[in-house]
Short mmCIF file of C-alpha atoms in Angstrom, two decimals:
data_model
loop_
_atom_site.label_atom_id
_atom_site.label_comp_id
_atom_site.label_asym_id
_atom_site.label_seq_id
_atom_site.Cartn_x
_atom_site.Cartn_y
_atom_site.Cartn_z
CA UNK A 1 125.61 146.31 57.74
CA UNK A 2 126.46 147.51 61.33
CA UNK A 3 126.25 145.34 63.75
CA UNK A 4 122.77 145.64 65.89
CA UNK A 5 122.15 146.33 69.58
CA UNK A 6 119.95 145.29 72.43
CA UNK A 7 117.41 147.36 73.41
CA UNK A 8 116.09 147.77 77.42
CA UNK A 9 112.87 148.88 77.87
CA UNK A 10 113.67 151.04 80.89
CA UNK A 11 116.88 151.93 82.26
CA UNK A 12 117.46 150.95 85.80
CA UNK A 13 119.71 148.92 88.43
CA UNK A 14 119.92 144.99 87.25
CA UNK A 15 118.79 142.48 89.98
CA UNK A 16 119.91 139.07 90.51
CA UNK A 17 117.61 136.55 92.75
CA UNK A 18 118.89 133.35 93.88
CA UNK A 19 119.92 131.32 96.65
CA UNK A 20 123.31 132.08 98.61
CA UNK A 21 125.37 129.23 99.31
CA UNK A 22 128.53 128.19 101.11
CA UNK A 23 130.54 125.34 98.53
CA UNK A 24 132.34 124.07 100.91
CA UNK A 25 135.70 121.83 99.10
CA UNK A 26 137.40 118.49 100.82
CA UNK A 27 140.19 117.24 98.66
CA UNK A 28 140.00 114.25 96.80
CA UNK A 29 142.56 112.72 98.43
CA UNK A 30 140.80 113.39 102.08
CA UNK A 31 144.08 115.27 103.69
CA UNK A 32 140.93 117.80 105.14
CA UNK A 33 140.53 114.55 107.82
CA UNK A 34 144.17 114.88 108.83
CA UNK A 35 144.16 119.07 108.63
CA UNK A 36 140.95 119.30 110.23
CA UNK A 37 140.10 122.40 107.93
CA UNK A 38 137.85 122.89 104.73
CA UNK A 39 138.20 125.02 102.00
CA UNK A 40 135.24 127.19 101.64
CA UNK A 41 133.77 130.08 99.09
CA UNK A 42 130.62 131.93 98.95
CA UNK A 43 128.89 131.45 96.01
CA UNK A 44 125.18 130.84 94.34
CA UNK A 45 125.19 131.15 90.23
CA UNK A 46 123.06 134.46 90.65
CA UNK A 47 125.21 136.41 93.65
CA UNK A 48 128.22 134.83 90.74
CA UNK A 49 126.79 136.90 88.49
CA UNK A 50 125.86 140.31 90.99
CA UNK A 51 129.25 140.36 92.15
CA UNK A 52 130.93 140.33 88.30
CA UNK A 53 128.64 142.94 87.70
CA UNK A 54 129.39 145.53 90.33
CA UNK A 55 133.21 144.52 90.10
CA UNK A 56 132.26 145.77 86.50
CA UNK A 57 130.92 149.30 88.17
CA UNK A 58 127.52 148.52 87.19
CA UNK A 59 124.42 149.04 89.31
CA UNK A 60 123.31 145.72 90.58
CA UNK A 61 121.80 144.33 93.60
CA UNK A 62 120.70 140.65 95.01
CA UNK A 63 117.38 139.44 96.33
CA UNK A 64 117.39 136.00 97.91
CA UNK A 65 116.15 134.70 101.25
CA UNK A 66 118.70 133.63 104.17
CA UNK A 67 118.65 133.02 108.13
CA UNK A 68 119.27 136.06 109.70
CA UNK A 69 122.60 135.04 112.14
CA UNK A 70 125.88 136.59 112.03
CA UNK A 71 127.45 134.53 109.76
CA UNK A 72 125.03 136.07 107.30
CA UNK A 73 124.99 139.08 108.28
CA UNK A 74 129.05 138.84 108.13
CA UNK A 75 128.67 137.16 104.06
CA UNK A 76 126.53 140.08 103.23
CA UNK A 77 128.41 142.89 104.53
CA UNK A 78 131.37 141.45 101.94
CA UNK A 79 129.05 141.67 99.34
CA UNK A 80 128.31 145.59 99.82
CA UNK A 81 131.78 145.83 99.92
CA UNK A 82 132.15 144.56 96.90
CA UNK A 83 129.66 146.78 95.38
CA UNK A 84 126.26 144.75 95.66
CA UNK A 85 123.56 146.47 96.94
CA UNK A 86 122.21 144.11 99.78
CA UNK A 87 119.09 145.89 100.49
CA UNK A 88 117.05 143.74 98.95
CA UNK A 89 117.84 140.52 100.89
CA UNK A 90 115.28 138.86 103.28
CA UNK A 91 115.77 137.54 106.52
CA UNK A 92 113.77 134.31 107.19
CA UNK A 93 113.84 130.84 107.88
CA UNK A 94 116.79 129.02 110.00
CA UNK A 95 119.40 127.36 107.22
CA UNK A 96 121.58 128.96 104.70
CA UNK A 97 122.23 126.45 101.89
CA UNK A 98 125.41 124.58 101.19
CA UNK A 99 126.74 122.32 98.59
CA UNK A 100 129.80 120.32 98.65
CA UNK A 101 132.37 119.61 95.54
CA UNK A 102 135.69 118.63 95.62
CA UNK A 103 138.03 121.17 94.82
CA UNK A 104 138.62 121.63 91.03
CA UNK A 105 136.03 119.83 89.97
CA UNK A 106 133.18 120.98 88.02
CA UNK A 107 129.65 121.33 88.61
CA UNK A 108 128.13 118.48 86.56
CA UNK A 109 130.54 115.53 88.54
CA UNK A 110 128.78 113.41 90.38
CA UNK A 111 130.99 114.05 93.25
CA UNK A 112 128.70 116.98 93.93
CA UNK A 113 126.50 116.97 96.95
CA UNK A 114 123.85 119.52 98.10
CA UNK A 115 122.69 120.21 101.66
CA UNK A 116 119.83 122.79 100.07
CA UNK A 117 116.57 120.97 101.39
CA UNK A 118 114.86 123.13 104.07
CA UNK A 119 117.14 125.72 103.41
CA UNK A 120 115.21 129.18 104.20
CA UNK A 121 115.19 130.15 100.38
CA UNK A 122 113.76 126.20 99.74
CA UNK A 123 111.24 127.38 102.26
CA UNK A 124 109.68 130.85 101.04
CA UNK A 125 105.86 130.63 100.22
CA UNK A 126 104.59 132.50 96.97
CA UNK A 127 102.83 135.32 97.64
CA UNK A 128 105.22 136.39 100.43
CA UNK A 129 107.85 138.74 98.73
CA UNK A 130 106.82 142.27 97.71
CA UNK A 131 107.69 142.59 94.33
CA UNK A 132 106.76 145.91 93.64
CA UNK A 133 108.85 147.07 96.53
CA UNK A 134 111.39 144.63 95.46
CA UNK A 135 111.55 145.96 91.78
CA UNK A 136 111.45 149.51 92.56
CA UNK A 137 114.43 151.07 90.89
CA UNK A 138 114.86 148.19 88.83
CA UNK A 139 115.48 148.03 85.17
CA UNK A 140 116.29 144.25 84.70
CA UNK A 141 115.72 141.26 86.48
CA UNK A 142 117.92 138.16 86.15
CA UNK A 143 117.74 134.91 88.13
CA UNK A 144 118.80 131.13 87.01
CA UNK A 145 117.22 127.37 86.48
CA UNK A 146 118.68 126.25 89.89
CA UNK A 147 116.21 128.77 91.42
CA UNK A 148 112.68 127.16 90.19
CA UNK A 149 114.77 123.93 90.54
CA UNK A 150 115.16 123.56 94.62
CA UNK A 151 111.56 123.34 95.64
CA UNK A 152 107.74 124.05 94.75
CA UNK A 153 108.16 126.50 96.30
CA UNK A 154 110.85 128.71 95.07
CA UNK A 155 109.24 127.17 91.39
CA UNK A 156 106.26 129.36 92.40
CA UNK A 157 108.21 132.48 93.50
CA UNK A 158 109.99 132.31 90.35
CA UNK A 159 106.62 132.77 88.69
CA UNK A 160 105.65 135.58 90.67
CA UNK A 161 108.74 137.55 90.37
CA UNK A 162 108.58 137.33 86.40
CA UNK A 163 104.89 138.37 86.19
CA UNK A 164 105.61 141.51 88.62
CA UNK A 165 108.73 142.17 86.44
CA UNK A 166 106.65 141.97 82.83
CA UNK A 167 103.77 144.41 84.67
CA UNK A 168 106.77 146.89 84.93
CA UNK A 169 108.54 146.57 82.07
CA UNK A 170 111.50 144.87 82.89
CA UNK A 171 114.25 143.01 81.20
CA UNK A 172 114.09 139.87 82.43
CA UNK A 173 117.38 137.20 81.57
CA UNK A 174 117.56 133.61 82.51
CA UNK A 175 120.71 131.23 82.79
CA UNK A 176 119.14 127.63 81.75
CA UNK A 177 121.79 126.07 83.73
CA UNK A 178 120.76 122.26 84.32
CA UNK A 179 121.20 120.63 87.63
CA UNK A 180 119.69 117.00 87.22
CA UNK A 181 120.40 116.58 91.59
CA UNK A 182 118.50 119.44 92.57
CA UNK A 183 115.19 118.30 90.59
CA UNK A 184 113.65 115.96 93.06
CA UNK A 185 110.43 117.41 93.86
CA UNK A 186 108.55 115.22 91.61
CA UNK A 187 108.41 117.58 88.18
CA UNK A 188 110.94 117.56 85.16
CA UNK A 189 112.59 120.50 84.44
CA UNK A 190 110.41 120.76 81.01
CA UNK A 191 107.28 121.04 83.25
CA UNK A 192 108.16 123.93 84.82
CA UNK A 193 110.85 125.70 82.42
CA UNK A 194 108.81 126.89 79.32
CA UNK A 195 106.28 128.29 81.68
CA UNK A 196 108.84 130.96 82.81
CA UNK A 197 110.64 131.11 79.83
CA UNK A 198 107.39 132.91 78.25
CA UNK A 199 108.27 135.77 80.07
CA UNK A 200 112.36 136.04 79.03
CA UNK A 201 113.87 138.47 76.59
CA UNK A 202 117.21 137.20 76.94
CA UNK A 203 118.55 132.85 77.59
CA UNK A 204 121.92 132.01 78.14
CA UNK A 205 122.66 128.30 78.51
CA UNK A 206 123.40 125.25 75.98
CA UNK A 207 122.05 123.55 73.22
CA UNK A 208 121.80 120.38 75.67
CA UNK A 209 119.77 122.17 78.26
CA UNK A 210 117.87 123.75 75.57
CA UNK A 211 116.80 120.16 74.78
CA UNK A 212 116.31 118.45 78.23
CA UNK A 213 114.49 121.65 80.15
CA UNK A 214 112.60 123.23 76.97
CA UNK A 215 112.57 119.87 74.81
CA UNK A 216 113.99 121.74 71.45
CA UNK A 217 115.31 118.28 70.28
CA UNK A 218 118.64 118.77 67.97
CA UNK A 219 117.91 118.86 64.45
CA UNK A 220 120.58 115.83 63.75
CA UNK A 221 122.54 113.97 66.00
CA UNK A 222 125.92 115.35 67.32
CA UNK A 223 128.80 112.95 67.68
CA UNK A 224 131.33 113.59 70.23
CA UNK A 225 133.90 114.44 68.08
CA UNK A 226 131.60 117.20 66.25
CA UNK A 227 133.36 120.11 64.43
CA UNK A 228 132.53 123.42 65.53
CA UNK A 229 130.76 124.28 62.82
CA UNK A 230 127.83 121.49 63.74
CA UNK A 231 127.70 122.90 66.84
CA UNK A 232 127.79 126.01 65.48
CA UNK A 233 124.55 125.36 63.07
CA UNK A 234 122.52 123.53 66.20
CA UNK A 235 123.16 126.97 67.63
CA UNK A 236 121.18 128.38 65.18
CA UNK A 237 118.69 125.70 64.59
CA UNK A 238 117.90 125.80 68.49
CA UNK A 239 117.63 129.49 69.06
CA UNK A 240 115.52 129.85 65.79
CA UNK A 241 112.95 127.50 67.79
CA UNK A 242 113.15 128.94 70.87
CA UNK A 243 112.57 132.49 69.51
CA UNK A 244 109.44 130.96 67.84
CA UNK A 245 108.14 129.16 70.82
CA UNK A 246 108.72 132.59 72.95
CA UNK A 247 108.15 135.64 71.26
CA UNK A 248 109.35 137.73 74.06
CA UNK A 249 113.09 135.79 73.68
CA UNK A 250 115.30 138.59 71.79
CA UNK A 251 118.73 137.26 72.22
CA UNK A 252 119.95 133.54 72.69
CA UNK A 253 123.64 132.66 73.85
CA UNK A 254 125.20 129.38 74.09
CA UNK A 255 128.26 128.41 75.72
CA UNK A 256 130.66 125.23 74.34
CA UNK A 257 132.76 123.73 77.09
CA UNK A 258 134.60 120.65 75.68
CA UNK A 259 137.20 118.67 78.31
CA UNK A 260 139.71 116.20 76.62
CA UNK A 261 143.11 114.74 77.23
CA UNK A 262 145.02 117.96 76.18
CA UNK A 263 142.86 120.35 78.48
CA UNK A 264 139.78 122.44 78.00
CA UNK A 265 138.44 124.03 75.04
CA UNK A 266 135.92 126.86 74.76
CA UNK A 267 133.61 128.57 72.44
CA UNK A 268 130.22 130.66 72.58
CA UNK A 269 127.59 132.06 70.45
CA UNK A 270 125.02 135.13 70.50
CA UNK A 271 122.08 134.92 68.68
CA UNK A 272 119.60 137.45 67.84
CA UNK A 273 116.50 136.92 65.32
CA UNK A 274 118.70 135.03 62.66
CA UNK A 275 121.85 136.60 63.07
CA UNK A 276 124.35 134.53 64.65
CA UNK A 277 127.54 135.22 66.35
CA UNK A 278 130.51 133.34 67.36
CA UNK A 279 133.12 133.57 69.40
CA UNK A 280 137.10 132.68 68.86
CA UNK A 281 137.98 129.23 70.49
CA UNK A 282 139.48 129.53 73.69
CA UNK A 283 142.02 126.54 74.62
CA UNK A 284 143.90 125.44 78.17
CA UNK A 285 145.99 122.89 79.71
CA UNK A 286 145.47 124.53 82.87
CA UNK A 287 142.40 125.00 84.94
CA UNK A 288 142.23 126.29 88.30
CA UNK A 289 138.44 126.45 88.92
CA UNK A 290 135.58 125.77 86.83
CA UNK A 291 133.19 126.99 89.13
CA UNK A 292 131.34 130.18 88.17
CA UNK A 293 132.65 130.21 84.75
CA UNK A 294 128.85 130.37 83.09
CA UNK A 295 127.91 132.72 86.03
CA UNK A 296 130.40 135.41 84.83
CA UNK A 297 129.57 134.63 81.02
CA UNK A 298 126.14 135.43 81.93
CA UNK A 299 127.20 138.87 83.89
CA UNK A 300 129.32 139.39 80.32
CA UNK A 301 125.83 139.23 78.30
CA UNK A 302 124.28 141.26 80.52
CA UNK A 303 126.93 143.97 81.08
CA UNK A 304 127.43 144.03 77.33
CA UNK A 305 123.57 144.22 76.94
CA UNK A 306 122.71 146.84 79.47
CA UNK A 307 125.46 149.06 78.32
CA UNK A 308 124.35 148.51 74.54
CA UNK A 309 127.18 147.56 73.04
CA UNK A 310 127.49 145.38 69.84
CA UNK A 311 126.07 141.71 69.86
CA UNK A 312 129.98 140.65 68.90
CA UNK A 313 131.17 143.34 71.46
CA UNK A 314 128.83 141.94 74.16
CA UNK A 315 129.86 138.45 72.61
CA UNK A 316 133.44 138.89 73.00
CA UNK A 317 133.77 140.59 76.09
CA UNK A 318 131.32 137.87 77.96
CA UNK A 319 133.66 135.10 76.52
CA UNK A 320 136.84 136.37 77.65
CA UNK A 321 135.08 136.90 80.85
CA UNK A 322 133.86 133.27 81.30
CA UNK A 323 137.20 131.99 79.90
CA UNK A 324 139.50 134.35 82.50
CA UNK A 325 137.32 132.72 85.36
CA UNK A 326 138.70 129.78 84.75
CA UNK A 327 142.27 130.64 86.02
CA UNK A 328 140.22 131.99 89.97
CA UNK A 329 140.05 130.37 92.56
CA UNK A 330 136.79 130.40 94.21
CA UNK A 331 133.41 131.05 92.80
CA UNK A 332 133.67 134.86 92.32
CA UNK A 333 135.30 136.49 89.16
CA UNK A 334 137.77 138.84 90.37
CA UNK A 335 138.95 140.51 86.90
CA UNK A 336 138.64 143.91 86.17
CA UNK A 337 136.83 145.40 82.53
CA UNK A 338 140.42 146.26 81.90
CA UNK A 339 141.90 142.91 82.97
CA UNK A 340 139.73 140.97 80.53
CA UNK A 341 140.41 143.85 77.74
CA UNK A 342 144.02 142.97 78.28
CA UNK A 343 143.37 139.10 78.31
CA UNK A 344 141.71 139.52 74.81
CA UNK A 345 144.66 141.16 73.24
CA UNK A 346 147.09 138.58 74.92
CA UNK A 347 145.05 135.68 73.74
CA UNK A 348 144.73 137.14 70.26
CA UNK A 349 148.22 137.51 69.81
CA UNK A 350 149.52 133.95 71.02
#
């Protein structure tokens, strides 16, 4: 049986909505003191994924809400350069956010530390962003769990941007990527999640966040020294619940991320009704940046989606993506459709 495909209801440009950020990276060690310098990359999981996406000549613009200064102004002309269409940012508010993370380190460490309260995309009010002018043109809509979880506020937005989206017909994808330090507004991630999730046709995340932000508890316990294959059947077990607890859901992907003495290893899976796919396990010694890594694998599903190629196709292409971050600096992807066609062949052949 031939392998299925994804089907859009409407064919359009794919926009990504989330807050811009600076990460801005002191060493461990504290040498910045000495240099009197800081490392710094633009960034945000959703501009992540709008940049991957255009470096991947597909149509795809980014919504989110910034000061309007020159520094801004200066960030966004680099993204139209890049090939994001910019139109659809708004100028408001005073602060762009930042977040802070030592260089090389991931996400999750508790060395992380976010400067993102007040921030003018913290500050928007529902109600106050034209959707229909926003989604004109549009043919999918994409946007992230750290969006909903900075503020009431943006919680709200998010709400409003995914009922305007169903209204037209759009494909709407979500990354349930789990930030435990940016939900401090007095709700749990679970209060707010499976409200917006109703609306989704396509989740990318983990079987953890799955759990903590939807509350799809695992159907038996996973030890830390699991075999694939038991994370491979949770896969299954979790997207088969979350497809029945949201209708609209049409595709689930997971990512595996696994750190140990010898390095990283790295596996995915693709789910759709209750066929599963799974990728090849990826292994490293070497890691340059972890950042963005789940930002590009997202831009993978949806590239591989909106072009309707196979599930393993979209599968495959998404993981070699995500894995091929890891050896960028910085938070954007910066290889090529051909460049991770060629790292696919290499890795198969080692």
């Amino acid at each position: 049986m031939a392998d299925a495909k994804f089907k859009m209801e409407s064919k359009g440009k794919i926009l990504s909505f989330g807050e811009l950020l600076l990460r801005i990276c002191p060493d461990v060690e504290g040498e910045w003191l000495q240099q009197k310098q800081l490392p710094f990359y633009v960034g945000g999981a959703e501009a992540n994924v709008a940049v991957a996406l255009a470096l991947w000549q597909t149509p795809v613009a980014y919504c989110t809400v910034v000061p309007d200064n020159l520094m801004v102004k200066q960030i966004a002309a680099m993204l139209e350069k890049k090939g994001v269409d910019t139109g659809t940012i708004i100028y408001a508010g005073d602060k762009l956010g930042l977040y802070f993370l030592p260089k090389g380190k991931d996400l999750k460490n508790a060395g992380v530390i976010y400067d993102r309260s007040n921030s003018s995309f913290a500050g928007i009010k529902a109600g106050t962003i034209d959707w229909d002018k926003i989604f004109d043109g549009v043919g999918w809509f994409n946007f992230s769990a750290i969006a909903p979880a900075i503020s009431t506020n943006t919680a709200a937005i998010c709400k409003d941007a995914l009922q305007a989206a169903r209204q037209k017909g759009i494909t709407i994808s979500v990354d349930l990527n789990y930030r435990a330090k940016l939900w401090q507004y007095g709700v749990a991630p679970i209060d707010i999640m499976p409200d917006l999730l109703q609306y989704c046709h396509v989740v990318m995340g983990n079987i953890w966040a799955a759990e903590k932000m939807l509350g799809i508890a695992f159907n038996n316990p996973l030890s830390a020294n699991a075999a694939k294959a038991d994370y491979i059947l949770q896969a299954l077990d979790t997207g088969n619940k979350m497809q029945a607890m949201f209708p609209n859901v049409e595709v689930v992907a997971n990512t595996f991320r696994f750190t140990n003495n010898e390095g990283l290893s790295y596996f995915t899976t693709l789910q759709s009704g209750n066929n599963l796919h799974e990728s090849i396990t990826y292994n490293t010694s070497t890691i340059i940046d972890q950042v963005g890594s789940g930002d590009c694998f997202m831009a993978g599903v949806i590239y591989g989606l909106y072009y309707a190629k196979t599930y393993q196709e979209t599968l495959d292409f998404a993981t070699a993506a995500a894995f091929s971050k890891l050896f960028t600096e910085g938070d954007f992807t910066n290889k090529t459709i051909n460049d991770i066609e060629q790292f696919k062949l290499a890795y198969a052949h080692k």
